[in-house]
Short mmCIF file of C-alpha atoms in Angstrom, two decimals:
data_model
loop_
_atom_site.label_atom_id
_atom_site.label_comp_id
_atom_site.label_asym_id
_atom_site.label_seq_id
_atom_site.Cartn_x
_atom_site.Cartn_y
_atom_site.Cartn_z
CA MET A 131 -12.62 13.41 11.73
CA GLN A 132 -14.21 15.14 14.72
CA LYS A 133 -14.63 13.44 18.04
CA GLY A 134 -18.37 13.25 17.45
CA ALA A 135 -17.72 10.86 14.58
CA ILE A 136 -16.19 8.43 17.00
CA LEU A 137 -18.39 8.64 20.04
CA THR A 138 -21.90 9.80 20.64
CA ALA A 139 -21.16 11.17 24.09
CA THR A 140 -17.51 12.08 24.29
CA ALA A 141 -18.00 13.96 27.53
CA THR A 142 -18.47 10.66 29.34
CA VAL A 143 -15.23 9.15 28.02
CA PRO A 144 -12.18 9.53 30.29
CA THR A 145 -8.75 10.45 28.92
CA PHE A 146 -7.12 7.46 27.23
CA THR A 147 -3.60 6.78 28.51
CA SER A 148 -0.77 4.71 27.07
CA ALA A 149 -1.22 2.17 29.87
CA GLN A 150 -4.86 1.72 28.93
CA ARG A 151 -3.91 1.29 25.29
CA ALA A 152 -1.41 -1.35 26.37
CA LEU A 153 -4.21 -3.16 28.24
CA PHE A 154 -6.26 -3.50 25.05
CA VAL A 155 -3.22 -4.57 23.02
CA VAL A 156 -2.31 -7.24 25.59
CA THR A 157 -5.92 -8.48 25.74
CA ILE A 158 -6.15 -8.76 21.96
CA CYS A 159 -2.77 -10.50 21.72
CA ALA A 160 -3.65 -12.91 24.55
CA GLY A 161 -6.91 -13.91 22.90
CA SER A 162 -5.27 -14.51 19.52
CA PHE A 163 -2.39 -16.35 21.20
CA LEU A 164 -4.78 -18.78 22.90
CA LEU A 165 -6.83 -19.16 19.75
CA PHE A 166 -3.89 -20.39 17.71
CA LEU A 167 -2.35 -22.35 20.55
CA VAL A 168 -5.48 -24.49 20.84
CA GLN A 169 -5.47 -25.41 17.14
CA PRO A 170 -2.28 -27.51 17.15
CA LEU A 171 -3.18 -28.76 20.64
CA ILE A 172 -6.47 -30.23 19.40
CA ALA A 173 -4.74 -31.51 16.27
CA ARG A 174 -2.25 -33.32 18.53
CA MET A 175 -5.10 -34.89 20.51
CA ALA A 176 -6.93 -35.92 17.34
CA LEU A 177 -3.88 -37.34 15.54
CA PRO A 178 -4.32 -40.96 16.76
CA ARG A 179 -7.94 -40.97 15.57
CA LEU A 180 -7.76 -38.99 12.35
CA GLY A 181 -4.20 -39.40 11.10
CA GLY A 182 -1.99 -36.69 9.67
CA ALA A 183 -3.16 -36.44 6.05
CA PRO A 184 -3.07 -32.89 4.63
CA ALA A 185 -6.81 -33.01 3.93
CA VAL A 186 -7.46 -33.62 7.63
CA TRP A 187 -5.73 -30.36 8.46
CA ASN A 188 -7.63 -28.53 5.70
CA SER A 189 -10.90 -29.81 7.17
CA ALA A 190 -9.79 -28.68 10.62
CA MET A 191 -8.96 -25.25 9.21
CA LEU A 192 -12.42 -25.05 7.67
CA VAL A 193 -13.96 -25.70 11.10
CA TYR A 194 -11.77 -23.02 12.66
CA GLN A 195 -12.74 -20.55 9.93
CA ALA A 196 -16.43 -21.35 10.41
CA LEU A 197 -16.15 -20.80 14.17
CA LEU A 198 -14.23 -17.59 13.50
CA LEU A 199 -17.08 -16.46 11.25
CA GLY A 200 -19.53 -17.24 14.04
CA GLY A 201 -17.43 -15.26 16.50
CA TYR A 202 -17.19 -12.28 14.16
CA ALA A 203 -20.95 -12.40 13.49
CA TYR A 204 -21.53 -12.47 17.25
CA ALA A 205 -19.23 -9.44 17.67
CA HIS A 206 -21.12 -7.63 14.90
CA TRP A 207 -24.45 -8.35 16.59
CA LEU A 208 -23.09 -7.34 19.98
CA SER A 209 -21.89 -4.00 18.61
CA LYS A 210 -25.51 -2.94 18.15
CA LEU A 211 -25.95 -2.84 21.94
CA ASN A 212 -24.70 -0.15 24.28
CA GLY A 213 -21.22 -0.50 25.76
CA ARG A 214 -22.11 -1.84 29.20
CA THR A 215 -24.54 -4.40 27.79
CA GLN A 216 -21.86 -5.64 25.43
CA SER A 217 -19.49 -6.28 28.32
CA ILE A 218 -22.12 -8.09 30.40
CA VAL A 219 -23.15 -10.37 27.54
CA HIS A 220 -19.57 -11.14 26.50
CA LEU A 221 -18.39 -11.94 30.03
CA GLY A 222 -21.44 -14.15 30.44
CA GLY A 223 -20.40 -15.99 27.28
CA PHE A 224 -16.95 -16.51 28.77
CA ALA A 225 -18.51 -18.05 31.86
CA ILE A 226 -20.74 -20.42 29.86
CA ALA A 227 -17.90 -21.54 27.55
CA ALA A 228 -15.73 -22.23 30.63
CA LEU A 229 -18.00 -25.23 31.33
CA MET A 230 -16.15 -27.00 28.48
CA LEU A 231 -12.83 -26.78 30.34
CA PRO A 232 -10.43 -28.48 30.42
CA ILE A 233 -10.40 -28.90 26.67
CA GLY A 234 -10.36 -32.43 25.27
CA LEU A 235 -11.90 -34.72 22.68
CA PRO A 236 -15.15 -36.67 23.14
CA GLN A 237 -14.73 -40.40 23.68
CA ALA A 238 -16.80 -41.40 20.64
CA MET A 239 -14.96 -43.11 17.80
CA PRO A 240 -15.95 -42.76 14.12
CA PRO A 241 -17.97 -45.59 12.55
CA VAL A 242 -16.15 -47.71 10.01
CA ASP A 243 -18.18 -46.25 7.13
CA ALA A 244 -18.09 -42.64 8.40
CA SER A 245 -17.09 -39.99 5.89
CA PRO A 246 -14.03 -38.07 7.12
CA VAL A 247 -15.41 -34.96 5.40
CA LEU A 248 -18.18 -34.94 8.03
CA TRP A 249 -16.52 -36.74 10.93
CA VAL A 250 -13.56 -34.38 11.30
CA PRO A 251 -15.71 -31.22 11.60
CA TRP A 252 -18.08 -32.95 14.04
CA LEU A 253 -15.22 -34.06 16.29
CA LEU A 254 -13.71 -30.59 16.42
CA LEU A 255 -17.00 -28.75 16.91
CA THR A 256 -17.96 -30.92 19.87
CA SER A 257 -14.55 -30.57 21.51
CA ILE A 258 -13.71 -26.86 21.32
CA GLY A 259 -16.66 -25.29 19.50
CA PRO A 260 -18.06 -23.00 22.26
CA ILE A 261 -14.63 -22.00 23.59
CA PHE A 262 -13.21 -21.24 20.15
CA PHE A 263 -16.37 -19.29 19.29
CA ILE A 264 -16.18 -16.95 22.29
CA VAL A 265 -12.42 -16.37 22.06
CA SER A 266 -12.57 -15.79 18.29
CA ALA A 267 -14.76 -12.72 18.88
CA GLN A 268 -11.92 -11.04 20.77
CA ALA A 269 -10.13 -9.27 17.92
CA PRO A 270 -13.07 -7.28 16.47
CA LEU A 271 -14.85 -6.82 19.80
CA MET A 272 -11.82 -5.49 21.67
CA GLN A 273 -11.17 -3.08 18.79
CA ARG A 274 -14.78 -1.92 19.12
CA TRP A 275 -14.36 -1.41 22.87
CA PHE A 276 -11.06 0.36 22.23
CA THR A 277 -12.84 2.93 20.05
CA LEU A 278 -15.78 3.25 22.44
CA SER A 279 -13.29 4.01 25.20
CA GLY A 280 -11.73 6.87 23.22
CA GLY A 281 -8.65 5.03 21.99
CA GLY A 282 -8.75 6.34 18.41
CA ASP A 283 -8.12 4.34 15.23
CA PRO A 284 -8.62 0.63 16.09
CA TYR A 285 -7.41 -1.02 12.86
CA PRO A 286 -3.66 -1.18 13.69
CA LEU A 287 -4.62 -3.34 16.70
CA TYR A 288 -5.48 -6.10 14.24
CA ALA A 289 -1.79 -6.25 13.35
CA ALA A 290 -1.07 -6.91 17.04
CA SER A 291 -3.79 -9.56 17.05
CA ASN A 292 -2.11 -11.52 14.28
CA LEU A 293 1.28 -11.26 15.95
CA GLY A 294 -0.35 -12.94 18.94
CA SER A 295 -1.79 -15.60 16.62
CA PHE A 296 1.62 -16.25 15.10
CA GLY A 297 3.15 -16.47 18.58
CA GLY A 298 0.63 -19.08 19.67
CA LEU A 299 1.15 -21.09 16.51
CA ILE A 300 4.93 -21.39 16.85
CA THR A 301 4.95 -21.69 20.65
CA TYR A 302 3.19 -25.03 20.54
CA PRO A 303 5.70 -27.05 18.43
CA LEU A 304 8.75 -25.27 19.86
CA ILE A 305 7.91 -25.13 23.59
CA VAL A 306 4.58 -26.60 24.70
CA GLU A 307 4.62 -29.94 22.87
CA PRO A 308 8.26 -30.89 23.67
CA LEU A 309 8.02 -30.00 27.37
CA LEU A 310 4.53 -30.98 28.52
CA PRO A 311 2.27 -34.05 28.23
CA VAL A 312 -1.13 -33.52 26.64
CA ALA A 313 -3.00 -33.38 29.97
CA GLN A 314 -0.77 -30.58 31.28
CA GLN A 315 -1.04 -28.76 27.95
CA SER A 316 -4.82 -28.74 28.36
CA LEU A 317 -4.52 -27.49 31.94
CA LEU A 318 -2.12 -24.73 30.91
CA TRP A 319 -4.49 -23.56 28.21
CA SER A 320 -7.37 -23.50 30.71
CA ILE A 321 -5.33 -21.25 33.01
CA GLY A 322 -4.64 -18.96 30.07
CA TYR A 323 -8.38 -18.82 29.39
CA GLY A 324 -8.95 -17.61 32.93
CA VAL A 325 -6.29 -14.91 32.55
CA LEU A 326 -7.93 -13.78 29.30
CA ALA A 327 -11.31 -13.50 31.01
CA LEU A 328 -9.73 -11.28 33.67
CA LEU A 329 -8.18 -9.04 31.00
CA VAL A 330 -11.54 -8.74 29.26
CA LEU A 331 -13.10 -7.72 32.59
CA LEU A 332 -10.50 -4.98 33.02
CA CYS A 333 -11.19 -3.71 29.49
CA ALA A 334 -14.92 -3.74 30.24
CA PHE A 335 -14.39 -1.20 33.04
CA ARG A 336 -13.12 1.23 30.41
CA ILE A 337 -16.34 1.19 28.36
CA PRO A 338 -18.60 4.19 29.01
CA ASN A 339 -22.32 3.58 29.28
CA VAL A 340 -23.06 5.24 25.95
CA ALA A 341 -24.73 4.02 22.82
CA ARG A 342 -22.69 2.38 20.10
CA ILE A 343 -20.39 4.31 17.79
CA GLY A 344 -22.10 6.48 15.24
CA ASP A 345 -25.57 6.65 16.79
CA ALA A 346 -25.74 10.42 16.35
CA PRO A 347 -27.18 11.16 12.87
CA SER A 348 -24.61 13.90 12.25
CA ALA A 349 -21.75 11.60 13.20
CA SER A 350 -22.79 8.51 11.29
CA THR A 351 -21.11 7.63 7.98
CA PRO A 352 -22.99 5.80 5.19
CA LEU A 353 -23.15 2.03 5.30
CA PRO A 354 -20.63 0.31 3.01
CA THR A 355 -22.19 -0.56 -0.34
CA ARG A 356 -22.90 -4.13 -1.38
CA SER A 357 -20.19 -3.98 -4.04
CA GLU A 358 -17.64 -2.78 -1.47
CA THR A 359 -18.62 -5.60 0.89
CA MET A 360 -18.25 -8.14 -1.94
CA ARG A 361 -14.82 -6.71 -2.68
CA TRP A 362 -13.76 -7.27 0.95
CA ILE A 363 -15.06 -10.85 0.78
CA THR A 364 -13.19 -11.56 -2.46
CA LEU A 365 -9.93 -10.04 -1.23
CA ALA A 366 -10.17 -12.22 1.90
CA ALA A 367 -11.26 -15.43 0.14
CA ILE A 368 -8.33 -15.64 -2.30
CA PRO A 369 -5.50 -15.56 0.31
CA SER A 370 -7.45 -17.91 2.59
CA GLY A 371 -7.94 -20.44 -0.19
CA LEU A 372 -4.38 -19.95 -1.43
CA MET A 373 -3.01 -20.69 2.05
CA LEU A 374 -4.89 -24.01 2.21
CA ALA A 375 -4.13 -24.89 -1.41
CA THR A 376 -0.45 -24.10 -0.88
CA THR A 377 -0.36 -26.36 2.17
CA LEU A 378 -1.95 -29.23 0.25
CA HIS A 379 0.24 -28.64 -2.81
CA LEU A 380 3.40 -28.65 -0.70
CA THR A 381 2.60 -31.82 1.21
CA THR A 382 1.06 -33.68 -1.75
CA ASP A 383 3.18 -32.68 -4.73
CA ILE A 384 6.51 -31.33 -3.44
CA VAL A 385 7.65 -32.60 -0.02
CA ALA A 386 5.98 -34.33 2.92
CA MET A 387 7.26 -33.01 6.25
CA PRO A 388 5.78 -33.18 9.77
CA LEU A 389 4.05 -29.95 10.85
CA LEU A 390 4.73 -28.38 7.44
CA TRP A 391 1.26 -26.81 7.59
CA VAL A 392 2.54 -24.49 10.33
CA ILE A 393 4.66 -22.54 7.83
CA PRO A 394 1.91 -21.44 5.38
CA LEU A 395 -0.50 -20.70 8.22
CA GLY A 396 2.09 -18.74 10.17
CA LEU A 397 3.01 -16.63 7.14
CA TYR A 398 -0.68 -16.12 6.38
CA LEU A 399 -1.13 -14.67 9.87
CA LEU A 400 1.96 -12.50 9.52
CA SER A 401 0.57 -11.11 6.26
CA PHE A 402 -2.22 -9.45 8.27
CA SER A 403 0.31 -7.90 10.63
CA VAL A 404 2.21 -6.40 7.69
CA ALA A 405 -0.91 -5.36 5.77
CA PHE A 406 -2.63 -3.69 8.77
CA ALA A 407 0.48 -2.00 10.20
CA THR A 408 0.57 1.76 10.71
CA ASP A 409 3.90 1.96 8.88
CA ARG A 410 2.97 1.23 5.25
CA ARG A 411 6.48 0.84 3.79
CA LEU A 412 6.74 -2.94 4.10
CA ALA A 413 3.17 -3.52 2.90
CA ASP A 414 3.75 -1.25 -0.10
CA PHE A 415 6.99 -3.06 -0.95
CA PHE A 416 5.34 -6.49 -1.03
CA THR A 417 2.41 -5.09 -3.01
CA GLN A 418 4.83 -3.80 -5.65
CA ILE A 419 6.77 -7.06 -6.03
CA ALA A 420 3.70 -9.36 -5.92
CA PRO A 421 3.14 -9.27 -9.72
CA LEU A 422 6.79 -10.37 -10.15
CA THR A 423 6.80 -13.20 -7.59
CA LEU A 424 3.65 -14.74 -9.04
CA PRO A 425 5.21 -15.82 -12.38
CA ILE A 426 8.25 -17.22 -10.57
CA ALA A 427 6.02 -19.40 -8.39
CA ALA A 428 3.87 -20.29 -11.42
CA CYS A 429 6.83 -22.17 -12.89
CA GLY A 430 6.59 -24.78 -10.11
CA VAL A 431 2.84 -25.36 -10.01
CA PHE A 432 2.85 -28.40 -12.33
CA ALA A 433 6.61 -29.01 -12.60
CA ASP A 434 8.33 -32.17 -11.41
CA ALA A 435 9.76 -31.16 -8.04
CA THR A 436 11.75 -34.30 -7.23
CA GLN A 437 15.15 -32.71 -7.91
CA TRP A 438 14.48 -29.17 -6.67
CA GLN A 439 12.18 -29.75 -3.73
CA MET A 440 13.42 -26.98 -1.44
CA VAL A 441 13.64 -24.42 -4.27
CA PHE A 442 10.04 -25.06 -5.31
CA ALA A 443 8.86 -25.17 -1.68
CA ILE A 444 10.49 -21.83 -0.78
CA ALA A 445 9.20 -20.13 -3.93
CA THR A 446 5.70 -21.47 -3.31
CA VAL A 447 5.52 -20.36 0.32
CA PHE A 448 7.13 -16.97 -0.29
CA ASN A 449 4.73 -16.27 -3.14
CA MET A 450 1.75 -17.13 -0.93
CA PHE A 451 2.97 -14.68 1.72
CA VAL A 452 3.56 -11.86 -0.78
CA ILE A 453 0.17 -12.36 -2.46
CA ALA A 454 -1.55 -12.44 0.94
CA VAL A 455 0.14 -9.18 1.99
CA ALA A 456 -0.80 -7.51 -1.31
CA LEU A 457 -4.46 -8.52 -1.21
CA HIS A 458 -4.86 -7.88 2.52
CA SER A 459 -3.26 -4.46 1.99
CA ALA A 460 -5.82 -3.73 -0.72
CA MET A 461 -8.53 -4.70 1.75
CA PHE A 462 -6.99 -2.49 4.45
CA ALA A 463 -6.91 0.45 2.03
CA ARG A 464 -10.68 0.03 1.59
CA ARG A 465 -11.47 -0.27 5.31
CA PRO A 466 -14.55 1.64 6.50
CA ALA A 467 -14.96 4.12 9.36
CA PRO A 468 -14.60 2.57 12.85
CA GLU A 469 -18.37 2.50 13.35
CA HIS A 470 -18.56 -0.19 10.61
CA LEU A 471 -15.54 -2.11 11.92
CA THR A 472 -17.39 -5.31 12.85
CA ARG A 473 -19.11 -5.39 9.44
CA PHE A 474 -15.67 -5.20 7.81
CA TYR A 475 -14.29 -8.09 9.88
CA LEU A 476 -17.46 -10.12 9.33
CA ALA A 477 -17.00 -9.77 5.56
CA MET A 478 -13.36 -10.75 5.97
CA SER A 479 -14.36 -13.86 7.89
CA ILE A 480 -16.99 -14.80 5.29
CA GLY A 481 -14.28 -14.63 2.65
CA GLY A 482 -12.06 -16.87 4.76
CA VAL A 483 -14.79 -19.48 5.07
CA ILE A 484 -15.50 -19.38 1.33
CA GLY A 485 -11.83 -20.04 0.63
CA GLY A 486 -11.89 -22.91 3.12
CA ILE A 487 -15.04 -24.47 1.63
CA ILE A 488 -13.57 -24.38 -1.87
CA CYS A 489 -10.33 -26.10 -0.82
CA ALA A 490 -11.51 -28.46 1.93
CA LEU A 491 -14.92 -29.59 0.66
CA ILE A 492 -15.48 -28.81 -3.02
CA ALA A 493 -12.05 -29.37 -4.58
CA PRO A 494 -11.54 -32.99 -3.32
CA LEU A 495 -14.92 -33.92 -4.80
CA VAL A 496 -14.57 -32.10 -8.12
CA PHE A 497 -10.89 -32.47 -9.06
CA ASP A 498 -8.65 -35.55 -9.48
CA TRP A 499 -5.54 -33.45 -8.75
CA THR A 500 -4.87 -30.34 -6.65
CA TYR A 501 -6.15 -28.05 -9.39
CA GLU A 502 -7.49 -25.59 -6.84
CA TYR A 503 -3.92 -24.35 -6.42
CA PRO A 504 -3.37 -23.16 -10.03
CA LEU A 505 -6.91 -21.80 -10.14
CA LEU A 506 -6.25 -19.69 -7.05
CA MET A 507 -2.98 -18.54 -8.61
CA LEU A 508 -5.02 -17.26 -11.55
CA ALA A 509 -7.52 -15.65 -9.18
CA SER A 510 -4.59 -13.90 -7.49
CA ALA A 511 -3.39 -12.63 -10.87
CA ILE A 512 -6.84 -11.22 -11.58
CA ALA A 513 -7.08 -9.54 -8.18
CA LEU A 514 -3.60 -8.00 -8.36
CA ALA A 515 -4.28 -6.08 -11.58
CA PRO A 516 -0.59 -5.03 -11.82
CA ARG A 517 0.45 -1.63 -13.11
CA ALA A 518 2.84 -1.31 -16.03
CA LEU A 519 6.51 -1.21 -15.03
CA PHE A 520 7.65 1.09 -17.82
CA GLU A 521 6.30 4.41 -19.07
CA LYS A 522 6.18 3.29 -22.70
CA THR A 523 4.20 0.13 -21.93
CA ALA A 524 1.89 2.11 -19.63
CA ALA A 525 1.14 4.51 -22.48
CA PHE A 526 0.64 1.61 -24.91
CA TRP A 527 -1.91 -0.21 -22.73
CA GLN A 528 -3.96 2.97 -22.45
CA ARG A 529 -4.56 3.10 -26.20
CA SER A 530 -7.97 2.22 -27.56
CA SER A 531 -6.48 -0.60 -29.66
CA ALA A 532 -4.79 -2.24 -26.64
CA ALA A 533 -7.84 -4.35 -25.72
CA ARG A 534 -8.00 -5.96 -29.17
CA ILE A 535 -4.25 -6.62 -29.18
CA SER A 536 -4.52 -8.18 -25.69
CA ARG A 537 -7.10 -10.70 -26.86
CA PHE A 538 -4.96 -11.90 -29.78
CA ALA A 539 -1.77 -11.92 -27.68
CA ALA A 540 -3.47 -13.95 -24.92
CA ILE A 541 -4.42 -16.68 -27.42
CA ALA A 542 -0.90 -16.60 -28.87
CA MET A 543 0.59 -17.15 -25.40
CA LEU A 544 -1.44 -20.33 -24.96
CA PHE A 545 -0.20 -21.66 -28.30
CA VAL A 546 3.38 -20.79 -27.31
CA SER A 547 2.94 -22.81 -24.12
CA LEU A 548 2.38 -25.93 -26.25
CA VAL A 549 5.91 -25.59 -27.64
CA GLY A 550 7.35 -26.32 -24.21
CA GLN A 551 5.37 -29.56 -24.02
CA GLY A 552 6.68 -31.03 -27.29
CA SER A 553 3.87 -29.99 -29.67
CA TYR A 554 4.22 -29.05 -33.37
CA GLY A 555 6.86 -31.78 -33.79
CA ILE A 556 9.29 -29.97 -31.50
CA PRO A 557 11.27 -32.28 -29.16
CA ASP A 558 10.09 -32.34 -25.55
CA SER A 559 13.23 -31.29 -23.70
CA THR A 560 13.99 -29.35 -20.53
CA THR A 561 16.09 -26.87 -22.53
CA ILE A 562 13.21 -25.93 -24.84
CA GLN A 563 10.83 -25.84 -21.87
CA ALA A 564 13.15 -23.46 -20.00
CA GLY A 565 13.50 -21.28 -23.08
CA VAL A 566 9.74 -21.01 -23.52
CA ALA A 567 9.38 -20.17 -19.83
CA ILE A 568 11.90 -17.32 -20.14
CA VAL A 569 10.04 -15.95 -23.19
CA LEU A 570 6.73 -16.10 -21.35
CA ILE A 571 8.13 -14.42 -18.22
CA GLY A 572 9.42 -11.59 -20.39
CA ALA A 573 6.00 -11.32 -22.05
CA ILE A 574 4.32 -11.24 -18.63
CA ILE A 575 6.53 -8.37 -17.49
CA VAL A 576 5.74 -6.41 -20.65
CA SER A 577 2.03 -7.21 -20.31
CA MET A 578 1.77 -5.67 -16.85
CA GLY A 579 -0.83 -2.99 -17.40
CA SER A 580 -3.17 -5.36 -19.25
CA ARG A 581 -5.01 -7.60 -16.80
CA LEU A 582 -6.19 -10.03 -19.51
CA LEU A 583 -2.73 -10.51 -20.96
CA TYR A 584 -1.07 -10.79 -17.54
CA VAL A 585 -3.49 -13.53 -16.44
CA ALA A 586 -3.11 -15.34 -19.78
CA GLY A 587 0.66 -15.21 -19.38
CA ILE A 588 0.49 -16.77 -15.90
CA MET A 589 -1.77 -19.51 -17.24
CA ALA A 590 0.51 -20.20 -20.23
CA LEU A 591 3.56 -20.32 -17.96
CA MET A 592 1.95 -22.91 -15.69
CA LEU A 593 0.82 -25.00 -18.65
CA THR A 594 4.23 -25.04 -20.35
CA GLN A 595 5.88 -26.28 -17.13
CA GLY A 596 3.98 -29.57 -17.01
CA GLY A 597 0.41 -28.33 -17.01
CA TRP A 598 -0.57 -29.83 -20.36
CA THR A 599 0.86 -33.19 -19.26
CA LYS A 600 -1.14 -33.10 -16.01
CA LEU A 601 -4.34 -32.24 -17.86
CA GLY A 602 -3.67 -35.15 -20.22
CA LEU A 603 -3.52 -37.52 -17.25
CA SER A 604 -6.82 -36.16 -15.96
CA PHE A 605 -8.53 -36.76 -19.29
CA ALA A 606 -7.03 -40.25 -19.64
CA ASP A 607 -9.39 -42.79 -18.12
CA GLY A 608 -8.05 -44.41 -14.94
CA MET A 609 -4.68 -42.62 -14.88
CA MET A 610 -5.27 -40.39 -11.86
CA THR A 611 -7.74 -40.27 -9.01
CA ARG A 612 -8.11 -38.29 -5.80
CA SER A 613 -9.52 -39.22 -2.43
CA TYR A 614 -9.84 -37.34 0.83
CA PHE A 615 -6.33 -38.51 1.78
CA GLY A 616 -4.37 -37.83 -1.39
CA VAL A 617 -3.83 -38.10 -5.16
CA TYR A 618 -3.07 -41.49 -6.75
#
């Protein structure tokens, strides 16, 4: 790509040094660090009022995702202005949001009959809404300024952004919370906000007073198509929803541990760092093994985890991380030219919010169990579309008759899954259930190359490991119910 494809007026752009690149990296990391440091800080403040139910955290995550969407939309709008105007507007937003400092919760208490579905978002929006909004725009906006300043490809900086996010997330429970009272935590975060504003000001001095990227007709690339944008949204929505569903599944159905939600969220953030890294080896490795980790995790979706809690928990979390890396890597492979960077991140954020809405708002109202988790596992299987592992099976699935065979084999897999649940007069035993699971895993491996058969195999595997029993409880009147705070 020629320099004209990056900047409209390259003659006005000074030489970009390694120190200046480091400035943008530090600014992006600092913003992401503060963004994910404030989340557990606010959760700590809200704990006495809202309690520690998993659904409370999912609602909080939905608010954070919605504010992140707002920040990314703001960055996308701001990118339509020239460089200097962008810096003036953004620094002005920093100054206005600073009026909310130091961060804290409003004094109002929820009414007795208040719905937590609405109360939790309202409390969070009124406490950190403006500050979270302005800081959340940092990652895409600083990448835009980086390119405007002549820094080159901005996308690897998003990997640095998520490393900063992960650092903020683990710093709070390991350092900040044990050493400082809440009031000093708030003061420390406010000082960090001031440092971030100074870093943004230094980055602003690097922006030339030229029009936005791609203004020259000869330099501009076509806008991403609607189908490509929808693909970005889908590839972002599945890992986002899977992260929330995994958190709820772990804390509701496997093991209840304090701050357990930090692990899925932290790995979700790290998945971006792996998927957006310049070195593709690790991302390619996880993408290749994702179709194999999914059936292993599928065995524990409905299974009784009382005796093997840690095994199921580790398999569940590791699978979420691998799937997130694979799908985020697919999204990275379809990234647009830098001039459409903010559109790409806006689509990513929309997908994140959709995943949050499904898990935090819709699922508790529609399902009497955490069925969103197995459904998102199936969505992951569809999105992965695994390639065949062996040459002979690859050649077989390319035959014209393969589609018809897949349909019959998919139905057969579902009937086989009933064997593991004691149907057809066969005893319901763990030995038979394990045997059926092994048969299905083998069939899944062979079916890689046929998306329909692979997805059907994952579904059959989940059903044979307690899924049919769980569905029976759902259809039995009065046996199982779900509220905002858990499954009974």
